[in-house]
mmCIF file with all atom_site columns, C-alpha atoms in Angstrom:
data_model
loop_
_atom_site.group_PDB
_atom_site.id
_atom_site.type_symbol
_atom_site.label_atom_id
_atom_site.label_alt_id
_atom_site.label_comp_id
_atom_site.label_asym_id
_atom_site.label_entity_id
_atom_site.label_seq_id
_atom_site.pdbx_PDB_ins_code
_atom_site.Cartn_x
_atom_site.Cartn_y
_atom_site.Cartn_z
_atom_site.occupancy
_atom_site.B_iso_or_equiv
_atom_site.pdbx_formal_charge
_atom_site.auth_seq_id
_atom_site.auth_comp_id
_atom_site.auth_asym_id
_atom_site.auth_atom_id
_atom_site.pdbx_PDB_model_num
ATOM 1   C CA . UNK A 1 1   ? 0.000   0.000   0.000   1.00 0.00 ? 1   UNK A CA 1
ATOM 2   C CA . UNK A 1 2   ? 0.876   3.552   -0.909  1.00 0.00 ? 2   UNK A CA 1
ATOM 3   C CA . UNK A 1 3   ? 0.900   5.305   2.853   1.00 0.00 ? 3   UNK A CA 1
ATOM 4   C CA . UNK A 1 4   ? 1.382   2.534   5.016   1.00 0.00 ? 4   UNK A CA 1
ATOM 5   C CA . UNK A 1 5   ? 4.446   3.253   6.417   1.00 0.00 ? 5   UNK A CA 1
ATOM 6   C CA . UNK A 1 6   ? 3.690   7.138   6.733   1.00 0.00 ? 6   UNK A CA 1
ATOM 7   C CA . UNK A 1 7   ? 0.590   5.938   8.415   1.00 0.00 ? 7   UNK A CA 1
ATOM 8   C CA . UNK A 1 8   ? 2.222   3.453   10.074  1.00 0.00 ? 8   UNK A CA 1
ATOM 9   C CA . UNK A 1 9   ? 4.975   6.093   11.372  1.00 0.00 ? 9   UNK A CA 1
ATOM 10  C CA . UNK A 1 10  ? 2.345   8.286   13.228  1.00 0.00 ? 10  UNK A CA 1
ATOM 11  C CA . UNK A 1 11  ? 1.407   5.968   15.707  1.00 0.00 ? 11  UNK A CA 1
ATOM 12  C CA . UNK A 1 12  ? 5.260   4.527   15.883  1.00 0.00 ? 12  UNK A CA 1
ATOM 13  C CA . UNK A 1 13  ? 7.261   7.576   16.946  1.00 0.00 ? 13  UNK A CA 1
ATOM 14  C CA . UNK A 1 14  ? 7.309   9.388   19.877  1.00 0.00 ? 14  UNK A CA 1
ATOM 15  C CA . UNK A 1 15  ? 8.289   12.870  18.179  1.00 0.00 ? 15  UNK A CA 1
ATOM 16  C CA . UNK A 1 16  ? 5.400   15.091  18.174  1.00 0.00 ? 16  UNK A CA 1
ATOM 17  C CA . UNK A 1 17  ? 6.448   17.646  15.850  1.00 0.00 ? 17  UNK A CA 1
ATOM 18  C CA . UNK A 1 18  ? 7.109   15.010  13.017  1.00 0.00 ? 18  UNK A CA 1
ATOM 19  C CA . UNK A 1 19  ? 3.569   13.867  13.942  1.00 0.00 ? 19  UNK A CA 1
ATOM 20  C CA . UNK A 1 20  ? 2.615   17.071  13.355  1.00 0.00 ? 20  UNK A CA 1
ATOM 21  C CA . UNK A 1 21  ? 4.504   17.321  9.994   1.00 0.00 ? 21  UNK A CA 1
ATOM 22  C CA . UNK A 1 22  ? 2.876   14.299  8.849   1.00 0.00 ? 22  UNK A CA 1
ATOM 23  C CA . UNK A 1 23  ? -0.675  14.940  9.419   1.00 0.00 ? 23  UNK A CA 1
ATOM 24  C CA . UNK A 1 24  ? -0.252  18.396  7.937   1.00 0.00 ? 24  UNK A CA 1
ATOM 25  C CA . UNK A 1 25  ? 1.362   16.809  4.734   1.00 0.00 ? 25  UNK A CA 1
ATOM 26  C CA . UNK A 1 26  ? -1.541  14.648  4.342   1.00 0.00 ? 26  UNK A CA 1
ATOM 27  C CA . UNK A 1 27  ? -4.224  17.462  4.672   1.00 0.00 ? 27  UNK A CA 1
ATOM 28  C CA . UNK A 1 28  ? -2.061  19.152  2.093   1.00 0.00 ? 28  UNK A CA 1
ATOM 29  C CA . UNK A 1 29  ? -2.334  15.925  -0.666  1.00 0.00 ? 29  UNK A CA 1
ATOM 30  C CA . UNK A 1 30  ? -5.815  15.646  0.606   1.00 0.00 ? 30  UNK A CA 1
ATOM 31  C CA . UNK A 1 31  ? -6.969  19.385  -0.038  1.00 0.00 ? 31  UNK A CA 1
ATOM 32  C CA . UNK A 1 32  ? -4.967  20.628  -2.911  1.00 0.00 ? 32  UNK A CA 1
ATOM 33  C CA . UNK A 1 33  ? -7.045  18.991  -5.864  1.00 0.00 ? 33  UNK A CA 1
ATOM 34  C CA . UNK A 1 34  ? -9.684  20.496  -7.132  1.00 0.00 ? 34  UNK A CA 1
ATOM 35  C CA . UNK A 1 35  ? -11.323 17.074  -8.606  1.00 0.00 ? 35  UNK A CA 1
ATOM 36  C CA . UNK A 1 36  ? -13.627 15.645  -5.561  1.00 0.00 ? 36  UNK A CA 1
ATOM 37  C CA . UNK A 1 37  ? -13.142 12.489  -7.666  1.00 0.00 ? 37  UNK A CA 1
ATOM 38  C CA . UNK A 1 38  ? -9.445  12.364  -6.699  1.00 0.00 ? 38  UNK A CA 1
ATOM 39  C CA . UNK A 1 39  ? -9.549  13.450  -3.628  1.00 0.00 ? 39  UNK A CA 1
ATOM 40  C CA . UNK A 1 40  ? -11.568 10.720  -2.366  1.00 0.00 ? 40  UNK A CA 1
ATOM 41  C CA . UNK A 1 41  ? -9.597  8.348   -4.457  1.00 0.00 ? 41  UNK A CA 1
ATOM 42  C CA . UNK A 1 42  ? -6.617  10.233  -2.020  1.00 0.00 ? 42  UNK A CA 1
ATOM 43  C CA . UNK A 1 43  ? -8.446  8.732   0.963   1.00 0.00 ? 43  UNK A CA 1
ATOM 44  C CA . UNK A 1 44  ? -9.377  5.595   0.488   1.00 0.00 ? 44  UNK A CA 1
ATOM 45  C CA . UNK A 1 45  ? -6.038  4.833   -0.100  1.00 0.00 ? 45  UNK A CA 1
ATOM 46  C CA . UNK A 1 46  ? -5.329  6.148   3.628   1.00 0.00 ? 46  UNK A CA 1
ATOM 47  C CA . UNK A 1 47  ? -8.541  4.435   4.853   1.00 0.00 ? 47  UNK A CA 1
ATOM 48  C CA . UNK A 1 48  ? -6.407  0.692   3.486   1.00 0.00 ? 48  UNK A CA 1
ATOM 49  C CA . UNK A 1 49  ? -3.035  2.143   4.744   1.00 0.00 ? 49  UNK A CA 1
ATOM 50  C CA . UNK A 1 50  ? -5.350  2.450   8.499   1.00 0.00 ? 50  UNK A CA 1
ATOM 51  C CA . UNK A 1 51  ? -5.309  6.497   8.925   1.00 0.00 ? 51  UNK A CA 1
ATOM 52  C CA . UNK A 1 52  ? -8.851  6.596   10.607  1.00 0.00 ? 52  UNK A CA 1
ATOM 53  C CA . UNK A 1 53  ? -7.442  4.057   13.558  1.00 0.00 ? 53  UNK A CA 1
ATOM 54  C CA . UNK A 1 54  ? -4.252  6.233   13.601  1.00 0.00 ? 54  UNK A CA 1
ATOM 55  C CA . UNK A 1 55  ? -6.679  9.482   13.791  1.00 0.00 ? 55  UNK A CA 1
ATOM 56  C CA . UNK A 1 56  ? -8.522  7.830   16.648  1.00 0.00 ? 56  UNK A CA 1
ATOM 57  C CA . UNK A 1 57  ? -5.086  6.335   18.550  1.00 0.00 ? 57  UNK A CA 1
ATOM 58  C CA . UNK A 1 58  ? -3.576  9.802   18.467  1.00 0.00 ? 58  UNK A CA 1
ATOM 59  C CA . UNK A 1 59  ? -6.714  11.774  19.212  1.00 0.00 ? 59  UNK A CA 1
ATOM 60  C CA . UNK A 1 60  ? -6.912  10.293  22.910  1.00 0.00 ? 60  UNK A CA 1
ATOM 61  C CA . UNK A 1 61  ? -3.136  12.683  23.778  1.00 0.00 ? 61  UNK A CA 1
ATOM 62  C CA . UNK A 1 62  ? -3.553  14.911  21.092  1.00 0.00 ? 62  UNK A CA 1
ATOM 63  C CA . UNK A 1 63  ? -3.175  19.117  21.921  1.00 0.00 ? 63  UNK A CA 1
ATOM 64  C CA . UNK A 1 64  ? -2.373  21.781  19.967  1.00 0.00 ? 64  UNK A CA 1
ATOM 65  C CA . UNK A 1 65  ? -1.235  21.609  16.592  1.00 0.00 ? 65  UNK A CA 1
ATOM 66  C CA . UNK A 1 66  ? -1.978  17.856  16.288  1.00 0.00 ? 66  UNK A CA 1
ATOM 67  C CA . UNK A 1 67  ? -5.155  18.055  17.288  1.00 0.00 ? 67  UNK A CA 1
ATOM 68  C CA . UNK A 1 68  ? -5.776  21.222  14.649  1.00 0.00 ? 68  UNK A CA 1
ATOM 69  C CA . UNK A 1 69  ? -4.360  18.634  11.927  1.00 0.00 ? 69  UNK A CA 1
ATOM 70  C CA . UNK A 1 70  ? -6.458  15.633  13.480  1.00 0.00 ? 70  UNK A CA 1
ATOM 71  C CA . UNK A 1 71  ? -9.304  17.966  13.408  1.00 0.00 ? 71  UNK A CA 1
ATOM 72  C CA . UNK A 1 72  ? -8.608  19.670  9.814   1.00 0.00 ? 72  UNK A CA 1
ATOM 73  C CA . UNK A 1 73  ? -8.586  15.729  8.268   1.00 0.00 ? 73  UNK A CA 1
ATOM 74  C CA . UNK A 1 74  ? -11.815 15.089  9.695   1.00 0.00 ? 74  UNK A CA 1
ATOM 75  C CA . UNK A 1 75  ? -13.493 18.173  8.862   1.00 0.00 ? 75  UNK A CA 1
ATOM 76  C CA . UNK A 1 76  ? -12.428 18.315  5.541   1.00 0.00 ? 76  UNK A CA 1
ATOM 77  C CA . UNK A 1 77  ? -13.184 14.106  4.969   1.00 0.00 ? 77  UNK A CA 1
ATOM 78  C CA . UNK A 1 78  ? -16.591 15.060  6.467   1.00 0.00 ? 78  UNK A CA 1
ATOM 79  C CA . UNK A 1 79  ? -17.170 18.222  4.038   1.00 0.00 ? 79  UNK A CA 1
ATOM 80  C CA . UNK A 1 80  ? -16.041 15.752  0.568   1.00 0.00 ? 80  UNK A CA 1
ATOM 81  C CA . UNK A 1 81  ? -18.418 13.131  2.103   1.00 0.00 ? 81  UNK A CA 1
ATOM 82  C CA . UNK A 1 82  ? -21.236 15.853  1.958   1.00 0.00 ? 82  UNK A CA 1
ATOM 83  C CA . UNK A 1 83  ? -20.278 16.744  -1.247  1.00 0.00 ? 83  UNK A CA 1
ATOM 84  C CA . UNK A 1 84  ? -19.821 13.393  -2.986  1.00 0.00 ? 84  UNK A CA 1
ATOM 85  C CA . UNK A 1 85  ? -23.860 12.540  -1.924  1.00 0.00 ? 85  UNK A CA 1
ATOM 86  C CA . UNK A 1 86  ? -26.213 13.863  -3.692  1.00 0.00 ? 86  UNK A CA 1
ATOM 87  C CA . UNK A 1 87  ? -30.094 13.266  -2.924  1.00 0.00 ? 87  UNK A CA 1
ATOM 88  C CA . UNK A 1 88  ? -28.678 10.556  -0.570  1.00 0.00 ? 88  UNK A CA 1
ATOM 89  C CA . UNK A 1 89  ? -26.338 8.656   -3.097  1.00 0.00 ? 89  UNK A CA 1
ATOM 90  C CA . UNK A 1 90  ? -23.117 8.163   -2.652  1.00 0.00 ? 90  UNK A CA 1
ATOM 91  C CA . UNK A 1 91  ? -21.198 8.637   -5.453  1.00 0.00 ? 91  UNK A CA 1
ATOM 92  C CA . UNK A 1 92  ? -18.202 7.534   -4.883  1.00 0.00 ? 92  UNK A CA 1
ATOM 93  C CA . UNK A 1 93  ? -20.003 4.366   -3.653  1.00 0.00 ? 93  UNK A CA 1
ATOM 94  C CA . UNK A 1 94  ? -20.271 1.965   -6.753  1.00 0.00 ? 94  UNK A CA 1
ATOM 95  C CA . UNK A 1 95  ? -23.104 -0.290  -5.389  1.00 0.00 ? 95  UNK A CA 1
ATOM 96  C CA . UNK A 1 96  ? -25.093 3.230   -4.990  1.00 0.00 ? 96  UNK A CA 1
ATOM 97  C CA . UNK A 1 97  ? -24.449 4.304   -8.424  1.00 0.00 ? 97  UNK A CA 1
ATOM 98  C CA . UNK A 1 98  ? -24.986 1.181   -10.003 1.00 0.00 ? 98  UNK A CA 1
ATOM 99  C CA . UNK A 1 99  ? -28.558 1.194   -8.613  1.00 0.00 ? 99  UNK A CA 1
ATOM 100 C CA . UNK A 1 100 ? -29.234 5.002   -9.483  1.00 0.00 ? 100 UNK A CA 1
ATOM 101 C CA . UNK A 1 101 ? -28.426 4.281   -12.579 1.00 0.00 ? 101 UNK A CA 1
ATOM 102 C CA . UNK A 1 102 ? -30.915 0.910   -12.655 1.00 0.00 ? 102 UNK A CA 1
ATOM 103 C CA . UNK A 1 103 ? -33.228 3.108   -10.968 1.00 0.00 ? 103 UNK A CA 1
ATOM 104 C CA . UNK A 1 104 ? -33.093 5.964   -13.834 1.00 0.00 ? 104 UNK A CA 1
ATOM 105 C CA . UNK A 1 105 ? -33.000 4.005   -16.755 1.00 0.00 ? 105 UNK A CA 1
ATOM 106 C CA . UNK A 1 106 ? -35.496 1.060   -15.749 1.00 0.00 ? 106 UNK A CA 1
ATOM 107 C CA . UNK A 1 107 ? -38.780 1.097   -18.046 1.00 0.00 ? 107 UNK A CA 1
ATOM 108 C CA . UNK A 1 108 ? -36.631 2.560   -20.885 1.00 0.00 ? 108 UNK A CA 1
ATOM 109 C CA . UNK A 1 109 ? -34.650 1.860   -23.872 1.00 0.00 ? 109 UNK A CA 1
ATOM 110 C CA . UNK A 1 110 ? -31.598 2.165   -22.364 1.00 0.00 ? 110 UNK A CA 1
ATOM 111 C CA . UNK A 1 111 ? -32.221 -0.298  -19.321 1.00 0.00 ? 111 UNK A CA 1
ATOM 112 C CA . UNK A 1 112 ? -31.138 -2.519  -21.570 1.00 0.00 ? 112 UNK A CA 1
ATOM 113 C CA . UNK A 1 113 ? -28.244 -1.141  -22.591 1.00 0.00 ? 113 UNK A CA 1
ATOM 114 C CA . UNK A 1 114 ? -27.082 -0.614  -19.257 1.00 0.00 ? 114 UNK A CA 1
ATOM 115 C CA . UNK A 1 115 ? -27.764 -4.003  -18.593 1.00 0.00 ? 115 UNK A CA 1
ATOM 116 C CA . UNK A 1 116 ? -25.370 -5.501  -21.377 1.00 0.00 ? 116 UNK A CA 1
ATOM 117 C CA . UNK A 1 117 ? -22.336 -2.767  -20.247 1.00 0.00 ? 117 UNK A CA 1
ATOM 118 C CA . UNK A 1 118 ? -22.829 -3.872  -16.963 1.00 0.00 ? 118 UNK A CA 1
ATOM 119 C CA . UNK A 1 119 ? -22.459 -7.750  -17.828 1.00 0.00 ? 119 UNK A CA 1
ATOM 120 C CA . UNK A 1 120 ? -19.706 -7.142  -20.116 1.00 0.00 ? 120 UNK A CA 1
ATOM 121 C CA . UNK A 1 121 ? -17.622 -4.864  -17.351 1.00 0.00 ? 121 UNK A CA 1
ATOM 122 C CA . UNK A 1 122 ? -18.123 -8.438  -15.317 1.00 0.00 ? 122 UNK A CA 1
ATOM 123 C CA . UNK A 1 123 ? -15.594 -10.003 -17.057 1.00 0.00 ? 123 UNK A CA 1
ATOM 124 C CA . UNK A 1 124 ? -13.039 -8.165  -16.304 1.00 0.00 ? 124 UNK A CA 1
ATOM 125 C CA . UNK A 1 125 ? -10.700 -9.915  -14.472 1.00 0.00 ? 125 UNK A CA 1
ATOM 126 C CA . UNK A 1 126 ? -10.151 -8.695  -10.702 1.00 0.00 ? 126 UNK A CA 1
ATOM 127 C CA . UNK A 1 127 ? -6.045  -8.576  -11.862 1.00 0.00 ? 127 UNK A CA 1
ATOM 128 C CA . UNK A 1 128 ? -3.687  -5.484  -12.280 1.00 0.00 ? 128 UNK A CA 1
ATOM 129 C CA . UNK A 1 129 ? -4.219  -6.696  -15.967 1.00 0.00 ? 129 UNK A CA 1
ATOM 130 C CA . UNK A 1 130 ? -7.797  -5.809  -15.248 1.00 0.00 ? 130 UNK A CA 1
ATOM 131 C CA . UNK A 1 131 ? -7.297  -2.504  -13.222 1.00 0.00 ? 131 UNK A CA 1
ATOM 132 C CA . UNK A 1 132 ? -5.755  -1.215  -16.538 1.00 0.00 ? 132 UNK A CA 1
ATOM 133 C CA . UNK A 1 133 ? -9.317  -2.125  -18.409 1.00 0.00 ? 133 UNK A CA 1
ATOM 134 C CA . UNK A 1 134 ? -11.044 -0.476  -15.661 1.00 0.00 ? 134 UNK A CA 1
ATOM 135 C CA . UNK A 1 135 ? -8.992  2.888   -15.966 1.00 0.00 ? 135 UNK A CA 1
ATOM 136 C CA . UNK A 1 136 ? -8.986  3.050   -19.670 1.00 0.00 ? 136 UNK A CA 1
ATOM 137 C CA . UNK A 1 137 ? -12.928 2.476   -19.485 1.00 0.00 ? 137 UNK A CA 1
ATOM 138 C CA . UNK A 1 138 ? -12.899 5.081   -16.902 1.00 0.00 ? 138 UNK A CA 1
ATOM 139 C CA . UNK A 1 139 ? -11.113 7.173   -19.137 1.00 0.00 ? 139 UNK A CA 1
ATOM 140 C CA . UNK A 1 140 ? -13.120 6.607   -22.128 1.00 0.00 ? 140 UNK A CA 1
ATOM 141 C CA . UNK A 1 141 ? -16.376 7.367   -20.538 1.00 0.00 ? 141 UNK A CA 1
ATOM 142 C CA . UNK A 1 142 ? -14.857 10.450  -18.698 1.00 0.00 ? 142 UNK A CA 1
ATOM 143 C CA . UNK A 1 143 ? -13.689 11.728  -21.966 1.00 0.00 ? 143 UNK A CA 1
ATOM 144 C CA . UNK A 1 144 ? -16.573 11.061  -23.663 1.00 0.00 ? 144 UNK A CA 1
ATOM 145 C CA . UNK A 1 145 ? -18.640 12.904  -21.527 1.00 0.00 ? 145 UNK A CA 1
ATOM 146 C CA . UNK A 1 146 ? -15.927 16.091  -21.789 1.00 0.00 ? 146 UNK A CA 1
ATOM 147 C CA . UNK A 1 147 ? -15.554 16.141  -25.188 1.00 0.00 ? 147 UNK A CA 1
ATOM 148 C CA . UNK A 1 148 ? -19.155 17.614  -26.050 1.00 0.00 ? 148 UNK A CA 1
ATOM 149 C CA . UNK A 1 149 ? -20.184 14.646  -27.410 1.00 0.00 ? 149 UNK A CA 1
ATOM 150 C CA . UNK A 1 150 ? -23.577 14.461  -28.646 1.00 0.00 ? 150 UNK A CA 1
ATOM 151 C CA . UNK A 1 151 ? -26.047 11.119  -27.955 1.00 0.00 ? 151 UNK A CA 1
ATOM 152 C CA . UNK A 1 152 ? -29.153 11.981  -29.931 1.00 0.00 ? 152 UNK A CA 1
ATOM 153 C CA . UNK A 1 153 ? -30.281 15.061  -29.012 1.00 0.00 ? 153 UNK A CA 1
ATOM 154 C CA . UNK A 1 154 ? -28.255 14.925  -25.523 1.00 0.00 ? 154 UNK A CA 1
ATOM 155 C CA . UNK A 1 155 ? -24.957 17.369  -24.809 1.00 0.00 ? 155 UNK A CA 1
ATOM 156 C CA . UNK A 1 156 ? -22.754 15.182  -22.686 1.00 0.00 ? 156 UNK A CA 1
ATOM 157 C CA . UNK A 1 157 ? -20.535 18.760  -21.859 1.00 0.00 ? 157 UNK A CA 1
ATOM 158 C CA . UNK A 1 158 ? -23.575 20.019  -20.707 1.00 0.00 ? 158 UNK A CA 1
ATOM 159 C CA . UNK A 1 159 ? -24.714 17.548  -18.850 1.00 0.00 ? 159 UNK A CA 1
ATOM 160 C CA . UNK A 1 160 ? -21.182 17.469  -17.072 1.00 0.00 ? 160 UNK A CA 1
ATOM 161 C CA . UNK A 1 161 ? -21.157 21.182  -16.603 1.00 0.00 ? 161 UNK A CA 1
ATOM 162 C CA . UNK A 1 162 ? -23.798 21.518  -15.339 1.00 0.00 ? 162 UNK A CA 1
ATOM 163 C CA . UNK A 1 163 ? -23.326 18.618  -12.712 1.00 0.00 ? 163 UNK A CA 1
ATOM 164 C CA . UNK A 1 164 ? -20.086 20.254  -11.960 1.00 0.00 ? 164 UNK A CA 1
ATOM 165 C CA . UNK A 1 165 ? -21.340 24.002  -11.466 1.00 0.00 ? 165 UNK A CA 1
ATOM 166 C CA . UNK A 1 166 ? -23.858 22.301  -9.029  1.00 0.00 ? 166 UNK A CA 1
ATOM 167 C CA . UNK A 1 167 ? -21.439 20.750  -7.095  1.00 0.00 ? 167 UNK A CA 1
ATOM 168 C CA . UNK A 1 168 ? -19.144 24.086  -7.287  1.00 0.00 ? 168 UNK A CA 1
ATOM 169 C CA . UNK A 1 169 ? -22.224 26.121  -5.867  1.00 0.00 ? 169 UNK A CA 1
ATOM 170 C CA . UNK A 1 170 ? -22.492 23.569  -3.042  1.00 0.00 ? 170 UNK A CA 1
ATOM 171 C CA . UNK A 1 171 ? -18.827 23.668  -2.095  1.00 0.00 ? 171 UNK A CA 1
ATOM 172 C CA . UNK A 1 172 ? -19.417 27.899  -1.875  1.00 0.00 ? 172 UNK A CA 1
ATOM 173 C CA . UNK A 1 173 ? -22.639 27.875  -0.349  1.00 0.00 ? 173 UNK A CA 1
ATOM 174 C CA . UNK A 1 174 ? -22.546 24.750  1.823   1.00 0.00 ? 174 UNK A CA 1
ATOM 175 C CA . UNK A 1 175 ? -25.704 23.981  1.180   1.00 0.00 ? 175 UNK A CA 1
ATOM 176 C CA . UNK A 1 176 ? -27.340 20.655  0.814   1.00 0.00 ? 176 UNK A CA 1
ATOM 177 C CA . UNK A 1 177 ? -26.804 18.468  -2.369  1.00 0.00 ? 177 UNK A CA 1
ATOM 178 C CA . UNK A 1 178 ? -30.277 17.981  -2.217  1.00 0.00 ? 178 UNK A CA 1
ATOM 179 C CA . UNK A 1 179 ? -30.936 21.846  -2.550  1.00 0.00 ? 179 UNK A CA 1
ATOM 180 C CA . UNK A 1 180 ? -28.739 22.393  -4.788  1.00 0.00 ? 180 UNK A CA 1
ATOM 181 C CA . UNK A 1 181 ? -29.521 19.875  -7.512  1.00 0.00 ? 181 UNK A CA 1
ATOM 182 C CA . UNK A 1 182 ? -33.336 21.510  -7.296  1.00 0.00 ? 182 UNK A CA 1
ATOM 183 C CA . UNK A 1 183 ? -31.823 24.540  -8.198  1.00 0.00 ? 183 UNK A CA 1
#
């Protein structure tokens, strides 16, 4: 794993101001991009490298600066969280957005075609042969949708722009996804 030895190291050394260091280097990869996408990509790698039992083990002697980093992680974690749901899906979850998007395009044409993606993207193998499918496809579908390509009648850039000013306005106003996406 990525961080497990800088995760590792904050419960391992004594020295409080390299704790310090640490935790503030983290909230610095953590906050800097833009992209909520990759920022929670950013933490779920230091949710499997064990930073939320760290948080907890150092939060119990914690003061001062540490606790302002310990803090800053959690509020920030808790503010992508809020962002990342919207109209109570998480969707960063893949379960979740696999049935939102059952759940959208049931009793129409494209139910089926979501169907046959969906049985095709099971045979991809659960190998790092397989994690290079998955990010290409990612890729694909990620461009596809920046581009401005055109499905019928639909604007995929607008669609995407308009998902992303939503979630901008959210992020400024701290308002609810919920709200916001009845806007």
């Amino acid at each position: 794993m990525k961080y497990q030895k800088l995760v590792k190291s904050l419960t391992t050394t004594e020295n409080v101001t390299y704790k310090v260091n640490a935790m503030s280097f983290i909230n610095s990869l953590i906050t800097s991009p833009n992209e909520i996408e990759i920022r929670a990509s950013l933490r779920r790698e230091l949710e499997a490298a064990g930073i939320q039992a760290a948080i907890e083990t150092l939060s119990i002697d914690a003061d001062g600066d540490l606790t302002t980093q310990l803090d800053l992680y959690v509020d920030e974690a808790a503010k992508d969280q809020k962002m990342i749901e919207m109209e109570g899906i998480n969707l960063i979850d893949p379960s979740a957005v696999a049935h939102l998007l059952a759940d959208q395009t049931i009793g129409t044409s494209a139910y089926q075609d979501l169907t046959t993606i969906v049985q095709a993207l099971t045979l991809i193998p659960p190998t790092a042969e397989g994690a290079k499918v998955w990010n290409v496809i990612g890729k694909i579908v990620t461009e596809s949708v920046k581009a401005g390509s055109k499905v019928g009648d639909i604007d995929l850039a607008s669609v995407r722009n308009t998902f992303a000013s939503r979630m901008e306005q959210q992020k400024e106003n701290s308002n609810s996804p919920e709200e916001i996406m009845r806007r």
